[in-house]
Coordinates of C-alpha atoms and ligand atoms in Angstrom, one line a residue:
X1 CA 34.5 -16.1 -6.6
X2 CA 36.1 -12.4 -7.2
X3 CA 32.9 -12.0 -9.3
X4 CA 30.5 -13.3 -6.5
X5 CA 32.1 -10.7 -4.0
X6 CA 32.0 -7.9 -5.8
X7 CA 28.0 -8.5 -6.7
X8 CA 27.4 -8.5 -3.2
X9 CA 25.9 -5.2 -1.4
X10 CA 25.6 -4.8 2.5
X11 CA 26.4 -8.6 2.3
X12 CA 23.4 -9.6 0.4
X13 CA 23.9 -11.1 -3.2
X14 CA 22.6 -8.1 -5.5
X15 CA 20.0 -8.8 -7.6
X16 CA 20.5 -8.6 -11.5
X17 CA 18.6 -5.5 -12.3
X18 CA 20.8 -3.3 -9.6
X19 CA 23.7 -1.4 -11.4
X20 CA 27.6 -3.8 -11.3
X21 CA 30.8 -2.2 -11.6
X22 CA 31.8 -5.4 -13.2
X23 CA 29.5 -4.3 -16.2
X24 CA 30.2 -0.8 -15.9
X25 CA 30.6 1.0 -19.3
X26 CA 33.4 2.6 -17.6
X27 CA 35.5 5.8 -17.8
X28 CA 36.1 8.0 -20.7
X29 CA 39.6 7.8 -19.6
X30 CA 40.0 4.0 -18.9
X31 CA 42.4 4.0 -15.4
X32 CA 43.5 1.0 -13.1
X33 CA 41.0 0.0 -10.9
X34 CA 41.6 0.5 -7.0
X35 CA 43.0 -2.1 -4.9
X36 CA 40.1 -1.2 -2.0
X37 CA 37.5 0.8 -3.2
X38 CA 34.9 0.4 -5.7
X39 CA 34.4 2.6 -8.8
X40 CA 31.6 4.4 -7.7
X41 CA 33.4 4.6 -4.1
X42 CA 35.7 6.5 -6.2
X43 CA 33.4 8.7 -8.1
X44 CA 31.8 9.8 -4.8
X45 CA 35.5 10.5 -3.3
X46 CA 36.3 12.6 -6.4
X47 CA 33.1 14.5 -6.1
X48 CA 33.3 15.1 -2.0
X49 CA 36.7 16.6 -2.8
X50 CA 35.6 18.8 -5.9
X51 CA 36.2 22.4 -5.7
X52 CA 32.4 22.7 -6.8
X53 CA 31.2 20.2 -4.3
X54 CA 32.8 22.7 -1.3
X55 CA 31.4 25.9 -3.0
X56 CA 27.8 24.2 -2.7
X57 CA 28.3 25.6 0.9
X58 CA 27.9 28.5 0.2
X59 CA 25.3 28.4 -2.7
X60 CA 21.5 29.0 -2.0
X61 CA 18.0 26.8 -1.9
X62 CA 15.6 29.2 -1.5
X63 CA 16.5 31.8 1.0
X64 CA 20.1 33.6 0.0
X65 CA 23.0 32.3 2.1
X66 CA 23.5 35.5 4.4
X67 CA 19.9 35.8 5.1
X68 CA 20.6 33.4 8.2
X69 CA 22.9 30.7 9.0
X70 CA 20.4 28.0 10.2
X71 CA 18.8 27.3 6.5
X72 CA 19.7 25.0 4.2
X73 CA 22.1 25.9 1.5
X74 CA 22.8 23.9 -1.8
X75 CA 25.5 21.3 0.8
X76 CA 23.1 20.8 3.4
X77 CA 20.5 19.6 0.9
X78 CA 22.6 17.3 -1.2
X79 CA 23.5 15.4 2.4
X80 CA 20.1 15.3 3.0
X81 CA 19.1 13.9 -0.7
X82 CA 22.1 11.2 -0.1
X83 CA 20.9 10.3 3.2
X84 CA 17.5 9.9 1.8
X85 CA 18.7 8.0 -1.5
X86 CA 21.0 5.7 0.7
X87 CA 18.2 4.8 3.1
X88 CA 15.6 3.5 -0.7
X89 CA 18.8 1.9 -2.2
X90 CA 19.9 -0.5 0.8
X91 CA 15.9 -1.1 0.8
X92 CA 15.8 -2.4 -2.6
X93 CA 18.7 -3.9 -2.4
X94 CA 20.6 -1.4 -5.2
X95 CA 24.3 0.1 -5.5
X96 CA 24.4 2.4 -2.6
X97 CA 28.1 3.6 -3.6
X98 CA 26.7 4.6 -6.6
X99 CA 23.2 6.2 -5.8
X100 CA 25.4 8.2 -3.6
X101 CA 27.8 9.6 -5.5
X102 CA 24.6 10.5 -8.0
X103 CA 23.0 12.1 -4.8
X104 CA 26.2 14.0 -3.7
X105 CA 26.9 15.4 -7.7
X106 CA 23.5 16.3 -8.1
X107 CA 23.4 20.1 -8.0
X108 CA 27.0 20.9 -8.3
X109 CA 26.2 23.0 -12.0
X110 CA 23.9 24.9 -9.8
X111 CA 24.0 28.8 -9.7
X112 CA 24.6 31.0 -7.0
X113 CA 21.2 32.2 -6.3
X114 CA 19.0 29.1 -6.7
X115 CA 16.2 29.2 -9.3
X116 CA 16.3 32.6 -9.9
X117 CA 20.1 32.6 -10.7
X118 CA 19.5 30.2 -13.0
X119 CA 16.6 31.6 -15.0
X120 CA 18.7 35.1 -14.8
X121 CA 21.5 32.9 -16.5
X122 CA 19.7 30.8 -18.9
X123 CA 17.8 34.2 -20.4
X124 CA 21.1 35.9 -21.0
X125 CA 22.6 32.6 -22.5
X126 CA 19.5 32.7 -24.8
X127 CA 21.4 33.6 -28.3
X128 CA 24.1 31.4 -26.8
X129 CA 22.7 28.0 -26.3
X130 CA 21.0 28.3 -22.7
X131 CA 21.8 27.3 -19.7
X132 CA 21.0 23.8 -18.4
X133 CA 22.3 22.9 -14.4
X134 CA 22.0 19.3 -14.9
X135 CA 24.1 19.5 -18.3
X136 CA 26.6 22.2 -16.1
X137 CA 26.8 19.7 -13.4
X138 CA 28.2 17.1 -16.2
X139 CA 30.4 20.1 -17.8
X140 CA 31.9 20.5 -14.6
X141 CA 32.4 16.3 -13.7
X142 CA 33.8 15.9 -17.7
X143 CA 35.8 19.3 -18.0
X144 CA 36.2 21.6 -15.6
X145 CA 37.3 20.6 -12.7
X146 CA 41.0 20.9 -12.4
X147 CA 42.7 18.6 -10.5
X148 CA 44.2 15.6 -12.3
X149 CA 47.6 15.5 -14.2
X150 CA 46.4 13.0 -17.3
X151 CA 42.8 14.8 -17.9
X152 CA 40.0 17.2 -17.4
X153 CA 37.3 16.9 -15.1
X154 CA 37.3 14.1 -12.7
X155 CA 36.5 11.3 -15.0
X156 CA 33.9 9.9 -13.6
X157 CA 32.2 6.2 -14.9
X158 CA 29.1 6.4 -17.0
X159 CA 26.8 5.0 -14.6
X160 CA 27.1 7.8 -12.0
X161 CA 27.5 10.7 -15.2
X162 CA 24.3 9.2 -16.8
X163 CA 22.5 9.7 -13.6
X164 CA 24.2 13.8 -13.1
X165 CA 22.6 14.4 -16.2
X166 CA 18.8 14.2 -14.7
X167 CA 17.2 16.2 -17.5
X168 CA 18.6 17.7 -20.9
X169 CA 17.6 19.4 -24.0
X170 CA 17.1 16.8 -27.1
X171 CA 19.7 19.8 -28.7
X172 CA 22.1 19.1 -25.9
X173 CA 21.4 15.7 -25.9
X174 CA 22.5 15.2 -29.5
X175 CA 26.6 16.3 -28.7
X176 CA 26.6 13.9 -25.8
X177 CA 26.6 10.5 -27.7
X178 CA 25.6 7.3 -25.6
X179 CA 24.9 9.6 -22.5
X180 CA 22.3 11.5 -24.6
X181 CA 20.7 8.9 -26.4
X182 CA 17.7 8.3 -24.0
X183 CA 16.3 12.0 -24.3
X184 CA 16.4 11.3 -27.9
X185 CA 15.1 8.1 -28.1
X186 CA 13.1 7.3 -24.6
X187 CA 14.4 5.5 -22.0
X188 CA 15.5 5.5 -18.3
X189 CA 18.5 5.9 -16.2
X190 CA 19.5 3.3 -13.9
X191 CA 17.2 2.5 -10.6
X192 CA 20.1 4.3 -8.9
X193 CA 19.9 6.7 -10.9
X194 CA 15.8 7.3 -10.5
X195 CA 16.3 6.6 -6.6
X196 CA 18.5 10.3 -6.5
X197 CA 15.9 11.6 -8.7
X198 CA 13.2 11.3 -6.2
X199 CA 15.4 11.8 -3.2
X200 CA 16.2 15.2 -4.5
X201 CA 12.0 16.0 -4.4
X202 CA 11.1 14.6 -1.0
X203 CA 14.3 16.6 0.1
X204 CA 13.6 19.9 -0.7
X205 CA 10.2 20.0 -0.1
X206 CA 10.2 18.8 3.0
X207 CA 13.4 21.3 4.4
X208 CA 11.7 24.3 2.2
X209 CA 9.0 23.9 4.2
X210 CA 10.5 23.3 7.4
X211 CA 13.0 26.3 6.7
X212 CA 10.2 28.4 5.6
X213 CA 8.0 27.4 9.3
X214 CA 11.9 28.5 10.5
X215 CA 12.1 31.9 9.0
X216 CA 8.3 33.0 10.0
X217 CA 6.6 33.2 6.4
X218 CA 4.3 30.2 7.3
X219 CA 2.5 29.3 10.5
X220 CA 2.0 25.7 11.5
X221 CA -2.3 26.6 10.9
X222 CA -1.6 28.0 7.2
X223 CA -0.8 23.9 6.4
X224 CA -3.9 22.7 7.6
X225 CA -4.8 23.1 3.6
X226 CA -2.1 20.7 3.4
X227 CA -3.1 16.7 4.2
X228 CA 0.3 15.3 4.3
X229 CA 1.2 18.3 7.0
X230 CA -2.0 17.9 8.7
X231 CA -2.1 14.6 9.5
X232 CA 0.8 14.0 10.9
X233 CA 0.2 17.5 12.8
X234 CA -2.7 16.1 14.7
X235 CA -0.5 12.9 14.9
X236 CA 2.2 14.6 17.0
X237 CA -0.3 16.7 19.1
X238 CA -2.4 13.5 20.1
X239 CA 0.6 11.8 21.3
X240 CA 3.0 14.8 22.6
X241 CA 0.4 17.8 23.5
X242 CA 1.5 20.8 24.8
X243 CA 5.5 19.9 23.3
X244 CA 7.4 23.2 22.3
X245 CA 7.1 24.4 18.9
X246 CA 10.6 23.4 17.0
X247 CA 10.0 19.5 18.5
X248 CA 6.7 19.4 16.9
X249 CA 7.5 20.5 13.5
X250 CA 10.8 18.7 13.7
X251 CA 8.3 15.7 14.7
X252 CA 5.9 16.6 12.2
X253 CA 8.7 16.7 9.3
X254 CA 10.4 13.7 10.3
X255 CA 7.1 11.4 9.8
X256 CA 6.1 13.2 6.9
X257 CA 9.7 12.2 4.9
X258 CA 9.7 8.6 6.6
X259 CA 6.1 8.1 4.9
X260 CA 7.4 9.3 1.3
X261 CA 10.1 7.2 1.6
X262 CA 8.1 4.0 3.0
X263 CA 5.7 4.5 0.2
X264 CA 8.6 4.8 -2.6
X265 CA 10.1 1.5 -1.0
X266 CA 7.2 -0.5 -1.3
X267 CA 5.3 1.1 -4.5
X268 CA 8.7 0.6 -6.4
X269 CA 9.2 -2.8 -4.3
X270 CA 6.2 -3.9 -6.4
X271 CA 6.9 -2.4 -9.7
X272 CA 10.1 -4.4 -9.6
X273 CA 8.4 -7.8 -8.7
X274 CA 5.6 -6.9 -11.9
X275 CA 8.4 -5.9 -14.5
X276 CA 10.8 -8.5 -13.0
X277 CA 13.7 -6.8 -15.3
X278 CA 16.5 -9.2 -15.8
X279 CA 19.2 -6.6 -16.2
X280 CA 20.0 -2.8 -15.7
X281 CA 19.3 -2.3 -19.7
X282 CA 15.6 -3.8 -19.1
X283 CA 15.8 -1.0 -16.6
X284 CA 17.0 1.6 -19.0
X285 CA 14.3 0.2 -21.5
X286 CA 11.2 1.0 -19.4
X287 CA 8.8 3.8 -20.9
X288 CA 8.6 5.0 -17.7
X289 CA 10.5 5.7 -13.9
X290 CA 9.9 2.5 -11.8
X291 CA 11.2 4.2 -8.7
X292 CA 8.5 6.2 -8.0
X293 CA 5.6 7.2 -5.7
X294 CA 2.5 5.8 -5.2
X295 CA -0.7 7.6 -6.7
X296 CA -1.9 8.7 -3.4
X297 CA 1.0 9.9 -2.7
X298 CA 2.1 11.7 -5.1
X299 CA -1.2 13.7 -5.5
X300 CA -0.1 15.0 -2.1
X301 CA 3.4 15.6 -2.7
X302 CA 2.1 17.6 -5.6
X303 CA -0.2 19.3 -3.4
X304 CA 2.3 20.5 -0.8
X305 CA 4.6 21.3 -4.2
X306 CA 1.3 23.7 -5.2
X307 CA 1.2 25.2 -1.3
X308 CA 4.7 25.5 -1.2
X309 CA 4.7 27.1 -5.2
X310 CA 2.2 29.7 -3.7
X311 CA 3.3 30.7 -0.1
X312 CA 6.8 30.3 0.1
X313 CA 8.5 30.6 -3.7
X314 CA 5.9 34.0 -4.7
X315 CA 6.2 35.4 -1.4
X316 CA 6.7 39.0 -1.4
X317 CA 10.0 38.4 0.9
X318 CA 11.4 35.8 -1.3
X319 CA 10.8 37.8 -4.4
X320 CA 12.9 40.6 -2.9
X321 CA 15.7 38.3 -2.8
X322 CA 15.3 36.9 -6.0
X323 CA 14.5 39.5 -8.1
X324 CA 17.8 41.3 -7.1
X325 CA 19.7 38.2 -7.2
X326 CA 18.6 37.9 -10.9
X327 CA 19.7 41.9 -11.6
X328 CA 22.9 40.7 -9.9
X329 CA 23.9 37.7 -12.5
X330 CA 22.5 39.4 -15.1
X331 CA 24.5 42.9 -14.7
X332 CA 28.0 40.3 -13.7
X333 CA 27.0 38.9 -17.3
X334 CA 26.6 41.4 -19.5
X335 CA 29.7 43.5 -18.0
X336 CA 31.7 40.2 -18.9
X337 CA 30.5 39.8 -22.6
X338 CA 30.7 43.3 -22.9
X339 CA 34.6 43.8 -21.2
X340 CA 36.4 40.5 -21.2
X341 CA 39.1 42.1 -19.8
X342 CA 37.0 42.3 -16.4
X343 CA 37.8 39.0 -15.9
X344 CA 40.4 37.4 -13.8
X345 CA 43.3 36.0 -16.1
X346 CA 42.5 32.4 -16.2
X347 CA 39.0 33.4 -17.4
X348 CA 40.2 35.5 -19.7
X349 CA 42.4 33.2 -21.2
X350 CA 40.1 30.4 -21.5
X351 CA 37.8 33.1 -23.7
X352 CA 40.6 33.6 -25.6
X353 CA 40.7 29.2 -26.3
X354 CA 36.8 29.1 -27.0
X355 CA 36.6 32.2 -28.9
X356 CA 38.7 30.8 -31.8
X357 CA 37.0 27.9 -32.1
X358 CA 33.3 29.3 -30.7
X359 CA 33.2 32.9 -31.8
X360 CA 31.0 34.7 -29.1
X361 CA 29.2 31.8 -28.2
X362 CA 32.7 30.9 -26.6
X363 CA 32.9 34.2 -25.1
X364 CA 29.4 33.2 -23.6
X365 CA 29.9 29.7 -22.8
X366 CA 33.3 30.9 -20.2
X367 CA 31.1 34.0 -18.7
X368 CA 28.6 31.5 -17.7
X369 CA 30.7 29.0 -16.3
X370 CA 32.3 31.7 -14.2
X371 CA 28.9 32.9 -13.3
X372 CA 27.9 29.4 -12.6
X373 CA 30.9 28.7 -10.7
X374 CA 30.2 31.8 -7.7
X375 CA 28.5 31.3 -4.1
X376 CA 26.0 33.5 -3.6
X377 CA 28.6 35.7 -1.3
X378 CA 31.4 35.8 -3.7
X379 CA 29.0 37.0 -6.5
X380 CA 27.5 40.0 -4.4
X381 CA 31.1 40.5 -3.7
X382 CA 32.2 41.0 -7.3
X383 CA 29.2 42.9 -8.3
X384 CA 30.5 45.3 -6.1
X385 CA 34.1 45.0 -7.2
X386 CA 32.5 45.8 -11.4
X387 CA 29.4 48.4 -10.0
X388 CA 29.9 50.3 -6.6
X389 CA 32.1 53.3 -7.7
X390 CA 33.3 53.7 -3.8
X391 CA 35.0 50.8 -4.3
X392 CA 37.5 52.5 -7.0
X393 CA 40.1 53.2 -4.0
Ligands
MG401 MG1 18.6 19.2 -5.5

C-alpha cells in the first residue's frame, strides 16, 4: 500500500518507465528518509537554498546583468526552464519533483559572464583540465557547497545528479564511476532527465529572442526570415490588429513556446507508446533521447537557433560585452595563478589542500572555482580591487 502511494504522481498511478524514489540508487551519503517530503522534494529544497542557486541572480544569459534590469539573468531562466519542464512532466505522466530539481540545478556551475565567461575560463584552464559547466554544476552539488555538518556538497540522489551532468568529456567521464558511464559507453539519462534537457532550449531561445526584441537589436520585420516567428506574427495581428507592441510580441512568444512544448508532448507521447520501455533502465538503454522534438519542429527551432546565432549572439553590441567580459576572467585568472596570495583566505587555503595533492593543476582547479563562483557584478568588482591603481587608497 505504502508502495502504491508513493508510485502515484498528481494522483495518477505512474507508469513504470517514469523515474521512483523507491528504486532510487540513492545518496552517496545514505541519510533517513523524510517523514513528508520526497527525495527529489528534498534535492530541489537543497538546491533553492544553495548559495549558488541565489548567486544565479545575478549571473548573465546573454546581455551582462547591469546592462538593464528587465532581462533575464541565469535565475530568471532556470524558473522559466522549470516551469516549462513541470508543464511536459505532468503531461507524460513523469516525476515532476524530480524533473524539477534537474531544471532548477541546471546552470548553477555557470560562469559569470554567460558563454563568453566560460570559453574565457575553459582556454585558461587548458593545461589544467578545462572547464566543463555541467561537470561544475556537479562539483558544486557533490563538494562545494558548504552547508551540512556530516558532508560536502548537498548530497543529492543520483537520479537528479545524473541528470546536472547534461554533457561531459569521456576524460571527465572516466573519474565519475556509474554517473559517467553513459558518455563512455552510450546511453541516456532518465526521461526526467531529457525533459530539463529540452526545457533548457525552448527556454532560452525563446526569452533571448524576446529580450533581444526588448533591448532594440531586432525589429519584429527582421523575423519574418523566421517561420516559427512569422506565423504566429500574422496569427496575433489577424486576431488583435492594431494591439501595442509589448502585447504582441509577448502574444507572439507565448504561442510560439506553447507549440514547442505541445509538439514535445505528443512526438515523445508517441515514442513512448513505440518503445513501450518497461523500466527507467530501458530508458537509459535507448541509443537515442526519446523526449524530443518532432522533425518539423526541430528544423525550425534550429532555424531560429541559426537567426538568433547570427543577429543577436555576433552582434556588434553583444560582442562589446563579451569580449571585455572574457579579458575580465581571463586577467582575474592569471593574477590568481600568478599571486595566490591575491586571494581571500579561505581560497587561499583551499590552494594550499589541492596543491599537495594536485601540484598546479590544484592551484588551477581553486582559481577556477572562485572564478566560476562570481556574479557578473562581484567579478567587475574585484577586477577593479587587483587592476584599477585608484583603488590603492
Ligand atoms: Mg540553461
Amino acid at each position: 500500500m505504502k508502495v502504491l502511494q508513493q508510485r502515484k504522481t498528481a494522483g495518477r498511478l505512474s507508469p513504470p518507465y517514469a523515474v521512483d524514489e523507491c528504486s532510487s540508487r540513492g545518496r552517496l551519503k545514505p541519510e533517513p528518509r523524510d517523514e513528508f517530503r520526497s527525495e527529489f522534494q528534498r534535492d530541489r529544497d537543497r538546491i533553492v537554498h544553495s548559495a549558488a542557486f541565489r548567486r544565479l541572480e545575478y549571473k548573465t544569459q546573454v546581455f551582462v546583468n547591469h546592462e538593464g534590469d528587465m532581462f533575464r539573468t541565469r535565475l530568471t531562466h532556470s524558473i522559466e526552464v522549470a516551469q516549462i519542464a513541470r508543464t511536459i512532466a505532468r503531461g507524460l505522466q513523469l516525476n515532476e519533483d524530480l524533473t524539477e530539481a534537474i531544471a532548477l540545478a541546471h546552470d548553477l556551475g555557470h560562469t559569470p559572464f554567460g558563454h563568453a565567461g566560460q570559453d574565457a575560463l575553459n582556454e585558461c584552464m587548458r593545461d589544467y583540465g578545462g572547464f566543463e559547466h555541467n561537470l561544475q554544476s556537479l562539483r558544486i552539488v557533490d563538494l562545494l557547497e558548504e552547508k551540512y555538518a556530516q558532508f560536502d556538497g548537498l548530497n543529492l540522489t543520483f537520479e537528479t545528479r545524473e541528470g546536472i551532468l547534461k554533457h561531459c568529456s569521456k576524460k571527465n567521464a572516466r573519474g565519475l564511476g556509474e554517473l559517467g558511464r553513459r558518455f563512455i559507453q552510450g546511453g541516456q539519462p532518465s526521461l526526467e532527465a531529457q525533459i530539463a534537457n529540452l526545457a533548457d532550449e525552448i527556454a532560452y531561445n525563446n526569452h533571448d529572442l524576446d529580450d533581444a526584441l526588448r533591448a532594440g537589436l531586432l525589429q519584429v520585420e527582421d523575423l519574418s526570415q523566421v517561420s516559427s516567428f512569422d506565423e504566429r506574427n500574422q496569427e496575433v495581428n489577424e486576431k488583435w490588429p492594431g494591439l501595442p507592441h509589448r502585447r504582441v510580441v509577448h502574444e507572439i512568444i507565448r504561442r510560439m513556446i506553447n507549440h514547442l512544448v505541445t509538439d514535445v508532448l505528443t512526438t515523445s507521447k508517441s515514442a513512448i507508446d513505440a518503445l513501450d520501455p518497461k523500466s527507467v533502465d530501458d530508458v537509459r538503454a535507448c541509443g537515442v533521447p526519446i523526449v524530443s522534438f518532432s522533425d518539423s519542429m526541430r528544423d525550425r527551432h534550429l532555424e531560429l537557433k541559426r537567426f538568433l546565432r547570427q543577429h543577436v549572439y555576433r552582434h556588434y553590441r553583444v560582442h562589446r560585452m563579451t569580449a571585455k567580459a572574457k579579458r575580465v576572467v581571463s586577467e582575474l585568472f592569471h593574477s590568481f595563478m600568478q599571486d595566490s596570495r591575491l586571494l581571500p583566505p579561505d581560497a587561499r587555503a583551499r590552494v594550499y589542500d589541492l596543491e599537495r595533492s594536485m601540484g598546479e593543476n590544484g592551484r588551477a582547479r581553486v582559481v577556477a572555482d572562485y572564478i566560476a563562483g562570481m556574479t557578473d557584478r562581484f567579478a567587475i568588482a574585484e577586477h577593479g580591487r587587483i587592476f584599477d591603481p585608484s583603488r590603492l587608497t
